[in-house]
Amino acid sequence: AAGVIQSPRHLIKEKRETATLKCYPIPRHDTVYWYQQGPGQDPQFLISFYEKMQSDKGSIPDRFSAQQFSDYHSELNMSSLELGDSALYFCASSSTGLANYGYTFGSGTRLTVV
Amino acid sequence: QKEVEQNSGPLSVPEGAIASLNCTYSDRGSQSFFWYRQYSGKSPELIMSIYSNGDKEDGRFTAQLNKASQYVSLLIRDSQPSDSATYLCAVSSGNTGKLIFGQGTTLQVKP
């Protein structure tokens, strides 16, 4: 079965650079969630989109922005990168009415800021 | 106080034993509860979900929920070395599907 696809798998950026992470949801899923997991930390909810509109917002820094496109894929844009942004970034997707039944995460993007 | 709390461990059990993982949450309005397993450097994998009080069994896994005590647990029977991982308790409240995770409990199953 198709899963959530994230790209790239690994990304190395320098401080103050910009990074773009992409997430392709499971086909026919209309909701996307983004989480950040720092080293030794639990996943922290960043933001979610439903039908291309922001549906919920968590601890996402103002330097980050995200959107969901007409094909339901989502991109997380991160500017003015800081060392503390180094983390695993996970994306998950669900379909309408099933959000509270749990969802599957993509393989994640490991961002390293040097 | 974190919204979802777990003992970070490590919890060490011998192969074949029962591993018991616990989680408490603070939001009484929480409706859905999940256990995820995460291997180092990998994404969390959903292993159990529970929505009503009582027990839910799936193979070697049993999830237990007590909403009055705001407590969720996961029992792993006949623990195997391959079960060694971090187990994340997650709680969903509201209707957007956002999950609040605990800090995870590291389980070590020794052969």
Coordinates of C-alpha atoms in Angstrom, one line a residue:
Chain A
A1 CA 0.0 0.0 0.0
A2 CA 1.2 3.5 -0.7
G3 CA 2.6 5.4 2.2
V4 CA 3.4 9.0 3.1
I5 CA 6.4 10.1 1.1
Q6 CA 8.8 12.7 2.3
S7 CA 11.7 14.3 0.6
P8 CA 14.5 14.7 0.9
R9 CA 15.5 12.0 3.4
H10 CA 18.5 13.9 4.5
L11 CA 19.4 17.6 4.2
I12 CA 22.4 19.5 5.4
K13 CA 22.2 23.3 5.5
E14 CA 24.3 26.1 7.0
K15 CA 23.0 28.6 9.5
R16 CA 20.8 31.3 8.1
E17 CA 20.1 29.3 5.0
T18 CA 16.6 28.2 3.8
A19 CA 15.3 24.7 3.6
T20 CA 12.2 23.2 2.0
L21 CA 10.8 19.9 3.1
K22 CA 8.1 18.1 1.0
C23 CA 5.4 15.7 2.0
Y24 CA 3.2 13.6 -0.3
P25 CA 0.2 12.1 1.5
I26 CA -1.4 8.8 1.0
P27 CA -3.7 8.9 -2.1
R28 CA -7.1 10.3 -1.3
H29 CA -6.0 11.7 2.1
D30 CA -6.9 15.4 2.5
T31 CA -5.1 16.2 5.8
V32 CA -1.4 16.6 6.4
Y33 CA 0.4 17.0 9.7
W34 CA 3.9 18.1 10.4
Y35 CA 6.0 17.2 13.5
Q36 CA 9.5 18.1 14.6
Q37 CA 11.5 15.7 16.8
G38 CA 14.8 17.0 18.2
P39 CA 17.5 14.6 19.5
G40 CA 16.2 12.6 22.4
Q41 CA 12.9 14.5 22.3
D42 CA 9.3 13.5 21.7
P43 CA 7.7 14.6 18.4
Q44 CA 6.3 18.1 18.6
F45 CA 3.3 19.1 16.5
L46 CA 4.0 22.0 14.2
I47 CA 1.1 22.5 11.9
S48 CA -1.7 20.8 10.0
F49 CA -3.7 21.4 6.8
Y50 CA -7.1 20.2 5.8
E51 CA -8.3 20.7 2.2
K52 CA -5.4 23.2 1.6
M53 CA -6.4 25.4 4.6
Q54 CA -4.5 25.5 7.9
S55 CA -6.5 23.4 10.4
D56 CA -4.3 23.6 13.5
K57 CA -1.1 25.2 14.6
G58 CA 1.4 24.2 17.2
S59 CA 4.8 25.3 18.2
I60 CA 5.9 26.4 14.8
P61 CA 8.5 29.2 14.8
D62 CA 7.6 32.3 12.8
R63 CA 10.6 31.6 10.6
F64 CA 8.8 28.5 9.3
S65 CA 5.9 28.5 6.9
A66 CA 3.9 25.7 5.3
Q67 CA 1.2 25.2 2.8
Q68 CA -0.8 22.4 1.2
F69 CA -1.2 22.5 -2.6
S70 CA -4.1 21.5 -4.9
D71 CA -2.7 18.0 -5.2
Y72 CA -2.7 17.8 -1.4
H73 CA 1.1 17.6 -1.1
S74 CA 2.5 19.9 1.5
E75 CA 5.8 21.8 1.9
L76 CA 7.4 23.1 5.0
N77 CA 9.6 26.2 4.4
M78 CA 12.2 27.0 6.9
S79 CA 14.2 30.2 6.7
S80 CA 17.1 31.7 8.7
L81 CA 18.0 28.3 9.9
E82 CA 19.5 27.9 13.4
L83 CA 21.5 25.1 14.9
G84 CA 18.5 24.2 17.1
D85 CA 16.5 23.5 14.0
S86 CA 18.5 20.3 13.5
A87 CA 15.9 17.5 14.0
L88 CA 13.8 14.9 12.3
Y89 CA 10.8 16.3 10.6
F90 CA 7.9 13.9 10.1
C91 CA 4.8 14.3 8.0
A92 CA 1.6 12.2 8.4
S93 CA -1.7 12.2 6.5
S94 CA -5.3 11.2 7.1
S95 CA -8.7 11.4 5.4
T96 CA -11.8 13.3 6.5
G97 CA -13.4 12.0 9.6
L98 CA -10.6 9.6 10.4
A99 CA -8.1 12.0 12.0
N100 CA -8.8 10.7 15.5
Y101 CA -8.2 7.1 14.5
G102 CA -4.4 7.5 14.3
Y103 CA -2.2 8.0 11.3
T104 CA 0.9 6.7 9.7
F105 CA 4.1 8.8 9.5
G106 CA 6.4 9.2 6.6
S107 CA 10.0 8.1 6.9
G108 CA 11.0 11.7 7.8
T109 CA 13.6 14.2 6.8
R110 CA 16.7 14.5 8.9
L111 CA 17.7 18.2 8.8
T112 CA 21.2 19.0 10.0
V113 CA 22.1 22.7 10.4
V114 CA 25.9 23.4 10.6
Chain B
Q1 CA 3.7 19.7 33.8
K2 CA 3.6 18.0 30.4
E3 CA 0.3 17.2 28.9
V4 CA 1.3 13.6 28.4
E5 CA 3.7 12.0 30.8
Q6 CA 5.7 8.7 30.6
N7 CA 8.6 7.3 32.5
S8 CA 11.6 7.7 30.2
G9 CA 13.1 4.5 31.5
P10 CA 15.0 2.5 30.4
L11 CA 12.7 -0.3 31.2
S12 CA 14.6 -3.6 31.1
V13 CA 12.9 -7.0 30.9
P14 CA 14.1 -10.4 30.1
E15 CA 13.0 -12.1 26.9
G16 CA 9.6 -13.8 27.3
A17 CA 8.5 -11.5 30.1
I18 CA 5.7 -9.0 30.2
A19 CA 6.6 -5.4 29.6
S20 CA 4.3 -2.8 31.2
L21 CA 4.4 0.8 29.9
N22 CA 2.4 3.6 31.5
C23 CA 1.2 7.0 30.5
T24 CA -0.9 9.7 32.1
Y25 CA -2.5 12.7 30.5
S26 CA -3.9 15.9 31.8
D27 CA -6.7 16.9 29.3
R28 CA -9.9 15.3 30.4
G29 CA -11.4 16.1 27.1
S30 CA -9.0 13.7 25.3
Q31 CA -10.8 11.2 23.2
S32 CA -8.3 9.0 21.4
F33 CA -5.2 7.4 22.7
F34 CA -2.3 5.7 20.8
W35 CA 0.9 3.8 21.3
Y36 CA 3.6 4.3 18.8
R37 CA 6.9 2.3 18.6
Q38 CA 10.0 4.1 17.4
Y39 CA 13.3 2.6 16.6
S40 CA 16.3 5.0 16.7
G41 CA 16.4 7.3 13.7
K42 CA 13.1 6.0 12.3
S43 CA 9.6 7.3 12.2
P44 CA 7.0 6.4 14.9
E45 CA 5.0 3.3 14.0
L46 CA 1.4 3.0 15.2
I47 CA 0.9 -0.2 17.1
M48 CA -2.2 0.3 19.2
S49 CA -5.2 2.7 19.5
I50 CA -7.8 2.8 22.1
Y51 CA -10.9 5.0 22.5
S52 CA -13.0 3.6 25.4
N53 CA -12.4 2.5 28.9
G54 CA -11.1 -1.1 29.3
D55 CA -8.7 -3.3 27.5
K56 CA -8.0 -3.8 23.9
E57 CA -5.9 -6.7 22.7
D58 CA -4.0 -7.2 19.4
G59 CA -1.7 -10.1 19.3
R60 CA 1.0 -9.7 22.0
F61 CA -0.1 -6.2 22.7
T62 CA -2.8 -5.0 25.1
A63 CA -3.8 -1.4 25.6
Q64 CA -5.6 -0.3 28.7
L65 CA -7.5 2.9 29.2
N66 CA -8.9 4.4 32.4
K67 CA -10.4 7.9 31.6
A68 CA -11.4 8.5 35.3
S69 CA -7.7 8.1 36.3
Q70 CA -6.5 9.7 33.0
Y71 CA -4.2 6.7 32.5
V72 CA -3.2 4.6 29.5
S73 CA -1.0 1.6 29.6
L74 CA 0.5 -0.9 27.1
L75 CA 1.3 -4.5 28.0
I76 CA 3.6 -6.5 25.8
R77 CA 3.5 -10.2 26.4
D78 CA 6.3 -12.6 25.5
S79 CA 8.7 -9.7 25.0
Q80 CA 11.2 -10.2 22.2
P81 CA 14.6 -8.5 21.7
S82 CA 13.0 -7.0 18.5
D83 CA 10.6 -5.2 20.8
S84 CA 13.5 -3.1 22.1
A85 CA 12.6 0.5 21.1
T86 CA 11.1 3.7 22.4
Y87 CA 7.4 3.5 23.0
L88 CA 5.5 6.8 22.6
C89 CA 2.2 7.4 24.2
A90 CA 0.1 9.9 22.1
V91 CA -3.2 11.6 22.9
S92 CA -5.6 13.3 20.6
S93 CA -8.2 15.9 21.7
G94 CA -10.4 18.1 19.6
N95 CA -11.2 17.2 16.0
T96 CA -8.1 18.2 14.1
G97 CA -6.2 15.0 14.7
K98 CA -3.3 16.8 16.4
L99 CA -1.3 14.4 18.6
I100 CA 0.4 15.3 21.9
F101 CA 3.2 12.9 22.6
G102 CA 4.8 11.8 25.8
Q103 CA 8.5 11.8 26.1
G104 CA 8.6 8.0 25.4
T105 CA 9.8 5.0 27.4
T106 CA 12.8 3.1 26.2
L107 CA 12.3 -0.6 26.4
Q108 CA 15.2 -3.0 26.5
V109 CA 14.4 -6.7 26.1
K110 CA 17.4 -8.8 27.0
P111 CA 17.9 -12.3 25.5

